[in-house]
XYZ file of C-alpha atoms in Angstrom:
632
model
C 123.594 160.276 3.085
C 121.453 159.173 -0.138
C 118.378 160.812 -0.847
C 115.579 159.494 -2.639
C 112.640 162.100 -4.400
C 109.170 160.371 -5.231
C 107.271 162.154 -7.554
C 103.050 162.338 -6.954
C 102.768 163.505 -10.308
C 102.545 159.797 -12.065
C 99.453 159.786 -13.592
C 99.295 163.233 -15.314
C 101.303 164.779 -17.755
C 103.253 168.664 -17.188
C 103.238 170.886 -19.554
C 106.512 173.030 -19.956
C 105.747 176.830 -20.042
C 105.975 177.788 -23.848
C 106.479 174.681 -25.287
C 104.093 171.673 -26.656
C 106.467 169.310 -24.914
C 104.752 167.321 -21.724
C 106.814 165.034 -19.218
C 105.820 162.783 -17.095
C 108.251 161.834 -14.169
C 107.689 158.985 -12.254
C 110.596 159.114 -9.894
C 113.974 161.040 -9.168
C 116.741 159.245 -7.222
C 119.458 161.450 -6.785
C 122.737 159.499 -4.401
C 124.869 161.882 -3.038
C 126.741 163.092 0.272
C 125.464 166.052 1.452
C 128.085 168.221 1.056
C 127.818 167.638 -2.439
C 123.420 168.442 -2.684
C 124.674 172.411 -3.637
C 125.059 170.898 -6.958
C 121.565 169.658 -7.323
C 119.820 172.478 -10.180
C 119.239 170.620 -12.866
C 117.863 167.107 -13.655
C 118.163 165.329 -16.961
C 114.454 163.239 -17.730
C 112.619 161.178 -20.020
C 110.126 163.247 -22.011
C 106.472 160.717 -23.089
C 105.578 162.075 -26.300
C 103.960 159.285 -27.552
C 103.616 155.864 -26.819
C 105.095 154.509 -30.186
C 108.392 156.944 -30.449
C 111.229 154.669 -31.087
C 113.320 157.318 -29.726
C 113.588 158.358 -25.755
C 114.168 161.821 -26.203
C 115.862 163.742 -23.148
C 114.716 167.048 -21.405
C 117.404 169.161 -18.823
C 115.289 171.110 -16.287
C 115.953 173.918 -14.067
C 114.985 172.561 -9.995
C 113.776 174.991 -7.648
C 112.966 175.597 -4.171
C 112.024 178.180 -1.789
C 113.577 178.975 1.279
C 111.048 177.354 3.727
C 110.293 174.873 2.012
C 110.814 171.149 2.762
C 112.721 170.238 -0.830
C 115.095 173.111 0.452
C 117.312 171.138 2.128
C 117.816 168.993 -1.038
C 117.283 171.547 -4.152
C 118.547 174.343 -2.780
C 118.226 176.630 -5.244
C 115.898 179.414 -4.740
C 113.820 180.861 -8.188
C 114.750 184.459 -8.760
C 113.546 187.175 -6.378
C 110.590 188.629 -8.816
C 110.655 191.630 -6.270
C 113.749 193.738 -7.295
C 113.038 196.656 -5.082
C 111.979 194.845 -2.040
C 113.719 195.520 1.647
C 114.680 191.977 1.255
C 116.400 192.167 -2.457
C 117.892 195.394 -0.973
C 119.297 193.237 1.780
C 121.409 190.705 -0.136
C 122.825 194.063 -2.427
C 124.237 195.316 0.748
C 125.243 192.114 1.463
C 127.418 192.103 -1.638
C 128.908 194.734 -1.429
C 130.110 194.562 2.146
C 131.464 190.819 0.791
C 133.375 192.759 -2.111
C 134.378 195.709 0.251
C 135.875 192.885 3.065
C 136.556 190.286 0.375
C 138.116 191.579 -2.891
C 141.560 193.017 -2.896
C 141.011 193.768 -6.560
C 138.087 195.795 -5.973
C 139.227 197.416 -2.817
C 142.379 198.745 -4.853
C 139.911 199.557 -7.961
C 137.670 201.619 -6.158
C 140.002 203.495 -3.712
C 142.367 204.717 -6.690
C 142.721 208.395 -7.328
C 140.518 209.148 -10.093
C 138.732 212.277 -12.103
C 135.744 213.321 -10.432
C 132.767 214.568 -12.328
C 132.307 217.731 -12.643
C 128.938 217.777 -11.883
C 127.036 215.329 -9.893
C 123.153 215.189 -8.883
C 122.761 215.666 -5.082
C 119.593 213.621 -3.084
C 118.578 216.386 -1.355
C 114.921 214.721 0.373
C 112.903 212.165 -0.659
C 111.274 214.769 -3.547
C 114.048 216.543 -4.756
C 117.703 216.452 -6.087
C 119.949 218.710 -7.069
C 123.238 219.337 -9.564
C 126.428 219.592 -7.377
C 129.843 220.812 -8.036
C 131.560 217.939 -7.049
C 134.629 218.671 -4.816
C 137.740 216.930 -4.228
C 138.632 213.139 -5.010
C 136.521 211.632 -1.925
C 133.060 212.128 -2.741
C 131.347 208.547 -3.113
C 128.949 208.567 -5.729
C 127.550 205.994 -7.849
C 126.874 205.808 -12.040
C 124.171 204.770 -14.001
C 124.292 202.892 -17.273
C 120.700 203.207 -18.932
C 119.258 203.121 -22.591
C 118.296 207.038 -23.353
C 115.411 206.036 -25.938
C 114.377 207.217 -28.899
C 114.896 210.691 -28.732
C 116.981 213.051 -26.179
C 113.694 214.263 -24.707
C 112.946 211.531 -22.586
C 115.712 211.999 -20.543
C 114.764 215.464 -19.331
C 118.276 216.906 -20.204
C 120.014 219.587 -18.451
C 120.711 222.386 -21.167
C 122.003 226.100 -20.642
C 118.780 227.353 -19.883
C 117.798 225.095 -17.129
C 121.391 224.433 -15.631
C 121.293 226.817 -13.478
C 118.500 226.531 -11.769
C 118.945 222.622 -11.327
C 121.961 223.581 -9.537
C 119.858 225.730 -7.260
C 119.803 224.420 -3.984
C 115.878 226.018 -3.481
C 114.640 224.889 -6.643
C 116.896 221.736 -7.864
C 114.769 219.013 -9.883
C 111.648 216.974 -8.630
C 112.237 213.627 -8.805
C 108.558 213.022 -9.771
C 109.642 215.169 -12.925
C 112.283 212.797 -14.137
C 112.070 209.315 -15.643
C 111.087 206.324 -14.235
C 114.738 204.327 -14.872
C 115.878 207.963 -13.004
C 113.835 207.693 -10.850
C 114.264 203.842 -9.760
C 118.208 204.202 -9.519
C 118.046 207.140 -7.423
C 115.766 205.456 -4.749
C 118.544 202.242 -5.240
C 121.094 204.840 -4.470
C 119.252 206.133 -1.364
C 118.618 203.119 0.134
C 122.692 202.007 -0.404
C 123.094 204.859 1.805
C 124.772 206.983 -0.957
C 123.798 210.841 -1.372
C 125.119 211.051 -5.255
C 124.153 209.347 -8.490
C 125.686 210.723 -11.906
C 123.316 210.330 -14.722
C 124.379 211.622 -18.436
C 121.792 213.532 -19.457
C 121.221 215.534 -16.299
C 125.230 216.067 -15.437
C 126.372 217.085 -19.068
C 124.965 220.181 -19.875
C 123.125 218.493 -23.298
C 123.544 221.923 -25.798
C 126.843 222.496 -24.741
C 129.486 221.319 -27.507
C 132.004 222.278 -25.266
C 130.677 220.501 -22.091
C 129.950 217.237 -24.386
C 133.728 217.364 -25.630
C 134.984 217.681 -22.394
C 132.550 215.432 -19.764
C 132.622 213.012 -22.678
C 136.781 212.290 -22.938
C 136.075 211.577 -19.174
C 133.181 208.914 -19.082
C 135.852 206.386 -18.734
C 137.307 207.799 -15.722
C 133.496 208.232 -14.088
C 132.446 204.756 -14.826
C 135.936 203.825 -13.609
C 136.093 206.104 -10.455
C 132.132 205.006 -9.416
C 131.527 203.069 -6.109
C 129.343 201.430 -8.005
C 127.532 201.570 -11.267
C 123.596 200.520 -11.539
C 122.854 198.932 -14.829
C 118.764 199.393 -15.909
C 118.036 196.965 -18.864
C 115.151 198.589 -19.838
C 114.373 199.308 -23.808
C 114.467 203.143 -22.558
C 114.330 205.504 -19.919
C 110.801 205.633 -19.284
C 110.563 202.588 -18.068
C 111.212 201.209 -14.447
C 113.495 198.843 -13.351
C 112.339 197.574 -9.260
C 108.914 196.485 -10.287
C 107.514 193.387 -10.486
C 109.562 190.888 -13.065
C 108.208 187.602 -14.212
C 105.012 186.935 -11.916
C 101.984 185.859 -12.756
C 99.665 188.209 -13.545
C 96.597 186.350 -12.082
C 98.217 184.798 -8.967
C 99.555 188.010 -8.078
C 100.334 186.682 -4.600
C 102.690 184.210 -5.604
C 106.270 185.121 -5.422
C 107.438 182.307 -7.899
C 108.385 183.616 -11.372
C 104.824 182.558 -13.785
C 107.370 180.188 -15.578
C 107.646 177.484 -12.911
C 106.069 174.673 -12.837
C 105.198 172.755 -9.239
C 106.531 169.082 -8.540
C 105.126 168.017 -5.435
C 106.723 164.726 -3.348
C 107.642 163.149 -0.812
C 111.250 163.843 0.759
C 112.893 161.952 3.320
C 116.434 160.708 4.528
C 118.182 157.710 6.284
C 117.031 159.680 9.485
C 113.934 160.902 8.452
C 111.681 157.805 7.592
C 108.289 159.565 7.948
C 109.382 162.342 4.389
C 107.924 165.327 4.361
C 106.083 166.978 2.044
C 107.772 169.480 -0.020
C 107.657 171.211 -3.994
C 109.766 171.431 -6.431
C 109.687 173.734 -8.695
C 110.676 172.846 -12.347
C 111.414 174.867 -15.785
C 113.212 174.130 -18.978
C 116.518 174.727 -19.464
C 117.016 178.537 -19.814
C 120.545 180.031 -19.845
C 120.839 183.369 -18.593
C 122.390 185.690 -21.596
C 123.479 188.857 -20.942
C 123.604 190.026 -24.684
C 119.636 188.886 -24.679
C 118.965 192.245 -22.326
C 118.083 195.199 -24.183
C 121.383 197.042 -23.053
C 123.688 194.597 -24.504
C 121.907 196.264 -27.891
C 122.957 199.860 -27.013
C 126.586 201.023 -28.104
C 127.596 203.601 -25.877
C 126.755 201.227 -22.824
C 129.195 198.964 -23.574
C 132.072 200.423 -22.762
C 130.518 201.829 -19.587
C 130.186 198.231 -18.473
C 133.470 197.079 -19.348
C 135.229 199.865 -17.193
C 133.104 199.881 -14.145
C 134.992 198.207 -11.597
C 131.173 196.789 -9.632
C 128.077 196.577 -11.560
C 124.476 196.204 -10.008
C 122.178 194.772 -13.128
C 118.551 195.167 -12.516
C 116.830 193.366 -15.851
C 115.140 189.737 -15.971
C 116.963 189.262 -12.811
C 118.775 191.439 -10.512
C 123.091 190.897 -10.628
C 125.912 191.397 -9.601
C 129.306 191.487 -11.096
C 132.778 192.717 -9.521
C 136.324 191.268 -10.012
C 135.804 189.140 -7.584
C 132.338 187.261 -8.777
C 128.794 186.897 -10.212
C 126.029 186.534 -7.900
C 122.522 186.767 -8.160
C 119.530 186.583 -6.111
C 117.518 183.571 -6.998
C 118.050 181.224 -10.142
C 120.949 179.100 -11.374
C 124.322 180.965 -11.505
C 126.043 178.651 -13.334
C 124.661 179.993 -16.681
C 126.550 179.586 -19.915
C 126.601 182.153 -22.552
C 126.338 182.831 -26.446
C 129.245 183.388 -28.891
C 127.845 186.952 -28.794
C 127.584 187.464 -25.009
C 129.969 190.525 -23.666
C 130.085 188.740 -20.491
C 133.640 186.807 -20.988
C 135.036 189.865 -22.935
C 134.210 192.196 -20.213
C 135.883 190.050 -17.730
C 139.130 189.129 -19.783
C 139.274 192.795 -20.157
C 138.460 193.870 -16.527
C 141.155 191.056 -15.412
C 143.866 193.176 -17.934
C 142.723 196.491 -16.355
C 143.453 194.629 -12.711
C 146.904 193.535 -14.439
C 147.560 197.172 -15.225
C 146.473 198.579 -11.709
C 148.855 195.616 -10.040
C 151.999 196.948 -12.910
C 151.333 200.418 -11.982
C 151.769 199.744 -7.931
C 154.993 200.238 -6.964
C 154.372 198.384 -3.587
C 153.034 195.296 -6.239
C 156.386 194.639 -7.081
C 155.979 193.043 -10.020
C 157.410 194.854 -13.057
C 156.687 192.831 -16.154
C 157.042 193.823 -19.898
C 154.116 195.363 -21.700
C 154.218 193.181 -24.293
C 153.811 190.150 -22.073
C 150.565 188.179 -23.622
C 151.223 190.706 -26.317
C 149.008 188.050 -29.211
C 146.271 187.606 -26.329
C 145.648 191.119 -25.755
C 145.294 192.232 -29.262
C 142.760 189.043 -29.665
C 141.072 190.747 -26.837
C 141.074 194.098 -28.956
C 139.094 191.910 -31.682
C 136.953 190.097 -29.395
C 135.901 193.834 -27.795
C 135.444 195.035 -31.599
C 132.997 191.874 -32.321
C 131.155 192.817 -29.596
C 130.783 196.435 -29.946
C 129.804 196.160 -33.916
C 126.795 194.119 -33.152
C 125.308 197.281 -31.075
C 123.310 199.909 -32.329
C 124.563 203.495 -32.732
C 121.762 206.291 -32.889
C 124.650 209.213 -34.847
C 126.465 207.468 -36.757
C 129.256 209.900 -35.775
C 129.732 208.493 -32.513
C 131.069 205.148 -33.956
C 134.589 205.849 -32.611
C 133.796 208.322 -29.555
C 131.209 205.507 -27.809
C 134.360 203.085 -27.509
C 137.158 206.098 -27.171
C 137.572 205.104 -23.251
C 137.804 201.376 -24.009
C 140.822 202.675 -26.965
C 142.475 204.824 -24.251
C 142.990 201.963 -21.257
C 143.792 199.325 -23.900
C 146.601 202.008 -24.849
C 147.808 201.978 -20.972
C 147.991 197.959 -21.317
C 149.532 197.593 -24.710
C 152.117 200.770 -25.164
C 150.348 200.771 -28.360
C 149.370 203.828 -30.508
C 145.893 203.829 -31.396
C 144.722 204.694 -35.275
C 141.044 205.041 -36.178
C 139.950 201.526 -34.493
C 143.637 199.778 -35.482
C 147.043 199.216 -33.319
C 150.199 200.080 -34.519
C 152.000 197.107 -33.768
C 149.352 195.018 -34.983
C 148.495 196.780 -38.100
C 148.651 194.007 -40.394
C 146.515 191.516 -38.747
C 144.034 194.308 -37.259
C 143.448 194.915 -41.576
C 142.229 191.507 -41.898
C 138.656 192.067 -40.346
C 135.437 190.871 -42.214
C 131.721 191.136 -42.357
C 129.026 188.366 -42.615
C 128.137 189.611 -46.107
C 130.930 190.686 -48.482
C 129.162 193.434 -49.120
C 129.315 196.679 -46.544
C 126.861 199.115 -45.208
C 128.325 201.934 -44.885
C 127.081 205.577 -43.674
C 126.360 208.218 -45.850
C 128.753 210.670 -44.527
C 132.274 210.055 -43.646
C 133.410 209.224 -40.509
C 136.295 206.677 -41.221
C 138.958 205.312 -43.564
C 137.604 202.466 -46.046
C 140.403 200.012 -43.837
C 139.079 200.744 -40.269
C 136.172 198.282 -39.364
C 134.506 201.685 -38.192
C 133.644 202.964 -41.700
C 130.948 200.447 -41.350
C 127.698 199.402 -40.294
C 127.793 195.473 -40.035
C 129.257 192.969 -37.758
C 132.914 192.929 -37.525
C 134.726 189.532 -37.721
C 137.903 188.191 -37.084
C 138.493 184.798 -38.202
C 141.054 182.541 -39.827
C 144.175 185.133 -38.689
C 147.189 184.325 -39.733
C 149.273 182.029 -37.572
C 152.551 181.826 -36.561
C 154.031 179.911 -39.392
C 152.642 182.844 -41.998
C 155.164 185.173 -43.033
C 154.361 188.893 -42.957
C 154.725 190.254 -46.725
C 153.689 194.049 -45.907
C 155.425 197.081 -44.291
C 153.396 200.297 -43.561
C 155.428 202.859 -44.649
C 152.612 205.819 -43.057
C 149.963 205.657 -41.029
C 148.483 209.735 -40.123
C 144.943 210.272 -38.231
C 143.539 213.202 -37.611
C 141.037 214.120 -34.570
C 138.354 216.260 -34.892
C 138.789 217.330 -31.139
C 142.373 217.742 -29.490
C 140.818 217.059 -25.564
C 139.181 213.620 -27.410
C 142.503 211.531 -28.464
C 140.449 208.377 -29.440
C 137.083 209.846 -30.654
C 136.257 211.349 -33.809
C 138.385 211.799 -36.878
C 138.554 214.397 -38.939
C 141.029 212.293 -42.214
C 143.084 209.508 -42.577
C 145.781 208.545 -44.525
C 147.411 204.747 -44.680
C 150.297 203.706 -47.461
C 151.006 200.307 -47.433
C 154.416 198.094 -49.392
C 153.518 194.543 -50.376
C 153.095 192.156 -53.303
C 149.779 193.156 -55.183
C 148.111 191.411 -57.941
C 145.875 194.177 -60.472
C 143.569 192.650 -62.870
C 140.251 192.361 -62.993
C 137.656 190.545 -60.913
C 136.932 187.693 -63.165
C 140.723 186.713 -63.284
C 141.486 187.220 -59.229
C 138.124 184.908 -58.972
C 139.891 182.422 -61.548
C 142.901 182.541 -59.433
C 140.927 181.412 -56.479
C 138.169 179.047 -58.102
C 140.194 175.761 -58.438
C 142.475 175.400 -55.642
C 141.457 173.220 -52.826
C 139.226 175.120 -50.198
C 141.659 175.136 -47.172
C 140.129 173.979 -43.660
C 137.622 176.910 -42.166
C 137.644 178.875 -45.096
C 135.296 177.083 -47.314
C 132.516 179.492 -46.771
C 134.678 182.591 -47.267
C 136.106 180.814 -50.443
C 132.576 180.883 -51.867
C 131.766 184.151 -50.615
C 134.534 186.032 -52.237
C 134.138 183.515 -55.766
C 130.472 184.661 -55.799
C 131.251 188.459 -54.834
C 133.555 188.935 -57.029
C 131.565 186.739 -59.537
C 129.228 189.857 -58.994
C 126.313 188.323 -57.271
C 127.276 188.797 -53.733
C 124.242 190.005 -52.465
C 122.665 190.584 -49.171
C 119.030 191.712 -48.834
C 118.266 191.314 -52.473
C 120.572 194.375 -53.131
C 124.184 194.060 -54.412
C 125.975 196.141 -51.799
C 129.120 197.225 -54.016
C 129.386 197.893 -57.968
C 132.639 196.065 -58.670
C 134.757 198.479 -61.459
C 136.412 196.253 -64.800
C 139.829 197.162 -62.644
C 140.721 195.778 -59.240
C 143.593 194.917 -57.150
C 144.743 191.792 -54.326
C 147.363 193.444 -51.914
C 149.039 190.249 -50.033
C 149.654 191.215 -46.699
C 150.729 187.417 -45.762
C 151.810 184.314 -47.107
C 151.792 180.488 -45.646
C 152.131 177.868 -48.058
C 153.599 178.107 -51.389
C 153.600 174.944 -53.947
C 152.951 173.663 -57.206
C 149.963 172.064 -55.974
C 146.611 173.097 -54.744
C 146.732 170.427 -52.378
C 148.439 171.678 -49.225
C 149.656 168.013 -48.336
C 151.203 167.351 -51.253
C 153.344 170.436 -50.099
C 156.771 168.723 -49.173
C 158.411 166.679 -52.699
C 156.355 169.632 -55.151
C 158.487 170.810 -58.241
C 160.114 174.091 -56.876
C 160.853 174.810 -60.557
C 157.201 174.939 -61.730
C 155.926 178.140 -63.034
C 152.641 177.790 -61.887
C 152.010 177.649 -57.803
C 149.598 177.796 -55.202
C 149.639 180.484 -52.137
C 147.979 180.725 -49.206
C 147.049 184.380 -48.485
C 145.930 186.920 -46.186
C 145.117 190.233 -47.963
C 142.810 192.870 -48.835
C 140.850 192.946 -51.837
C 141.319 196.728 -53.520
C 139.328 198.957 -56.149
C 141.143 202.337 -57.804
C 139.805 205.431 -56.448
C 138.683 207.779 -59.154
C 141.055 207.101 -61.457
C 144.392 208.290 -59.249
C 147.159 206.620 -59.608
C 148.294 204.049 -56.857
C 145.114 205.046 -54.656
C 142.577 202.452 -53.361
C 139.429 202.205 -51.721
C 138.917 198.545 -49.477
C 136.475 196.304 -50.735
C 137.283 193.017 -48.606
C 139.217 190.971 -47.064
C 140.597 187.358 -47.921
C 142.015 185.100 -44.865
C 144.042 181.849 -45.504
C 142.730 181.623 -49.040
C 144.462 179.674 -51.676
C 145.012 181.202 -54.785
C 147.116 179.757 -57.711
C 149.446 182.192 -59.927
C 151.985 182.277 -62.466
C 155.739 183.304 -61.610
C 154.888 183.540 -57.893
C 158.092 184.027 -56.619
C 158.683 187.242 -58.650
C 154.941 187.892 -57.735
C 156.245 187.776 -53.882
C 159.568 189.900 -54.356
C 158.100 192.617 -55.911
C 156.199 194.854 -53.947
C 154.504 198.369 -54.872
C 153.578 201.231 -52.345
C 149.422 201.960 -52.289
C 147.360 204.165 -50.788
C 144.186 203.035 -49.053
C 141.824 205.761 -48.122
């Protein structure tokens, strides 16, 4: 069956919602079978500028329907439902979850696991009150909720020693009037799922208790993990509501179409149908859903509540859902794409490992494979999860470790791997090799990690240009020992590290490692690094008008891999070169040193270098002789 569209809009131009760019469609033929119409959401068009453009620029736009309306049948994609509390949105969240509950094996065996139960959990008592509950056994259903706390700890209306009790009183318990409106909203979500328990942080942890925060908090991971369901409010903080109007128009309040669609009325009609009908469009630009664009994605400690909750219910610029099984939403296009920066393929790559796990760890699975099966992938996964977490914000700068401990103790279950300060054992090397944007560092003023753990700073973390598998591995950690602060925390806090490290290291001085490196021949993805590190260690690397580090006359290079070795900087030239020449060319992966005070063989980290050439005299000596540092 073809279809063809007619546009009425020929002799007027549409503007696009915040933009100055107009089209002005004349017709849309779309040729199709029906079965194939589901993939009608976006349309590709001319764009009239003006009249004497050489050019024909292009313009993708989002297509639109609603449910009753003629163009249905042909676009049917519906906008998003701008009512996020309604009976009807309500309607297709049950409707999800009954799919996932019937549907999913994953989930099924996710959520019906043996888990820790929270020790406390808030009760809905009537439609004005709740209450704190001892929670008893493994069965109780509740779900979790994954908010923003705000500015200060206030806002949240905390549970503390002197109000514990009676919150836990079943005559007095909490009005739900008293609590915050992102409270408030997920506990009337709750009710209306049918569920009679919602565990919120600040109301379940007793807030002044350093010895209820050390506990509840080396279990988060197990209550995100053990919830029925978690409810996600992107909201800046927890003041603010989440199942209110989103996205209407403020003036044509009766409208149920977001205030950024445009209408396209026409004719539409079919081989059977030669009459049409009359039926709108509705038309936007292009506009990707991002997750990392909600104000959540910004927050640290949510992030590992999201990765290990087995079904999360978003409610932000449009309500979602995300399980093991899919992505839905209600209303708008749902085959988004995503940013470099968006969590939302590292949360599933890591929720797929968790399901790996769970599947290992059945014995009625049967399947019984190694743990370091995909051994490279998962620790790529580590650094992908590290990327991620580094571009969130931390309010004490203490918590840097603790707000991804729970994420560090599953990806311990998956790997075998011991865990040190943000690092894997069996990875050690490569795990070094992490980078900032800027070579210089921001990092806090008190201590809270070892100069060589991407946690003893405040920027971005990168991992790029890793060695590969033709580079050969020039260090050996000779002793790795991490202390915790708390004994019931594993993966949280530290308290002192110590790492000593055997491998070829160059010690000179910063103009003649940066002499070593200026001539050779930029190797491919590294030119930008190359002329970061030359101009760092040149002494202007600056970011923010401020130089970040004061460089000392002494420094060191500690080569923790090597790829290419020749006597010229040209790496293909590589195969005939004079083997016999005194002066060659490496390519490196290392760390970039400074002396600590004056003590012998002990170094603070400055950088790193990845896949860099440098050129040096007597290399092979250089490469057989290694010394034992200390990095603190």
């Amino acid at each position: 069956m073809s279809v063809t569209m007619p546009g009425v809009c020929t002799n007027r131009e549409v503007p696009l919602p915040g933009s100055d760019t107009k089209f002005a469609p004349t017709m849309v033929a779309i040729e199709g079978h029906s079965e194939e119409l589901d993939a009608i959401t976006t349309l590709t068009t001319f764009i009239h500028t003006d009249a004497s453009d050489k050019g024909v620029p292009e313009c993708t736009l989002e297509l639109f329907s609603l449910p009753d309306d003629a163009a249905h049948e042909w676009v049917p994609t519906k906008p998003i439902n701008t009512s996020p509390g309604s009976d009807q949105n309500l309607h297709v969240i049950k409707g999800w979850l009954e799919e996932c509950d019937q549907k999913h094996p994953f989930c099924q065996r996710a959520s019906s696991k043996p888990g820790s139960i929270p020790t406390r959990l808030l009760e809905i008592v009537d439609e004005d009150t709740v209450c704190l509950v001892n929670a008893v056994g493994n069965s109780t259903r509740y779900i979790a909720l994954s908010y923003c706390w705000g500015p200060t700890s206030q806002n949240n209306s905390p549970t503390t020693e002197d109000n514990v009790s009676s919150r836990s009183s079943g005559r007095e318990g909490i009005l739900r009037e008293s609590l915050p409106a992102a409270i408030r909203d997920a506990i009337y979500i709750v009710e209306k799922l049918g569920i009679k328990h919602i565990w919120v942080d600040a109301l379940c942890i007793v807030q002044d208790s350093q010895e209820d925060k050390s506990r509840e908090l080396a279990r988060m991971g197990q209550y995100y993990g053990g919830a029925f369901l978690t409810i996600v409010a992107n909201t800046y903080h927890c003041n603010q509501g989440f199942i209110g109007e989103i996205g209407r128009c403020k003036t044509h309040t009766e409208s149920p179409v977001p205030r950024d669609l445009v209408p396209f009325n026409g004719i539409f009609w079919s081989d059977h149908d030669t009459m049409g009908r009359f039926g709108t469009i509705l038309l936007r630009d292009e506009n990707p859903y991002l997750l990392s664009k909600e104000p959540i994605s910004k927050r640290g400690w949510t992030f590992q509540e999201r990765l290990l909750s087995n079904r999360v219910l978003s409610f932000g610029s449009r309500v979602m859902w995300s399980c093991l099984g899919q992505t839905a939403t209600d209303g708008g296009i749902q085959d988004w794409s995503f940013d470099e920066n968006d969590p939302d393929g590292t949360i599933r790559e890591f929720q797929n490992e968790l399901a790996k796990l769970e599947k290992r760890s059945n014995p009625e699975s049967g399947s019984s494979k190694a743990e370091n099966d995909g051994r490279a992938g998962r620790y790529s996964l580590w650094h992908k999860i590290v990327g991620n977490y580094s571009r969130r914000a931390i309010t004490y700068s203490e918590d840097k470790l603790p707000a991804i401990a729970a994420v560090a103790e599953q990806f311990s279950r998956m790997s075998g791997d011991e865990y040190a300060a943000g690092l894997w054992r069996r990875n050690f090397e490569t795990d070094l090799l992490w980078s900032t944007p800027s070579p210089g560092t921001k990092r806090p003023e008190k201590w809270r990690a070892p100069s060589w753990s991407w946690a003893s700073v405040d920027d971005p973390i990168l991992y790029t240009n890793l060695p590969g598998d033709d580079a050969s591995l020039l260090a050996e950690i000779t002793t790795i020992h991490v202390s915790q602060k708390s004994p019931i925390v594993p993966f949280g806090e530290i308290s002192s590290a110590t790492l000593e490290i055997k491998a070829p290291c160059i010690e000179s001085n910063a103009t003649d490692i940066a002499r070593m490196i200026e001539p050779c021949f930029p190797t491919l993805g590294v030119e930008n690094e190359r002329n970061m590190v030359l101009n760092f260690l040149s002494g202007i690397g600056t970011y923010g008008g401020e130089l970040k580090v004061d460089l000392p006359e002494e420094v060191a290079l500690l080569l923790l891999y090597v790829e290419y070795r020749s006597s010229s900087p040209d790496p293909i030239a590589t195969a005939e070169e004079d083997s016999h020449a005194s002066e060659k060319y490496l390519k490196i992966w290392g760390l970039v040193l400074k002396p600590v005070n004056h003590t012998r063989d002990c170094y603070e980290r400055i950088l790193a270098v990845s896949g860099l050439m440098i050129r040096v005299v007597g290399a092979d000596t250089l490469l057989s002789r290694n010394k034992v540092v200390r990095i603190m």
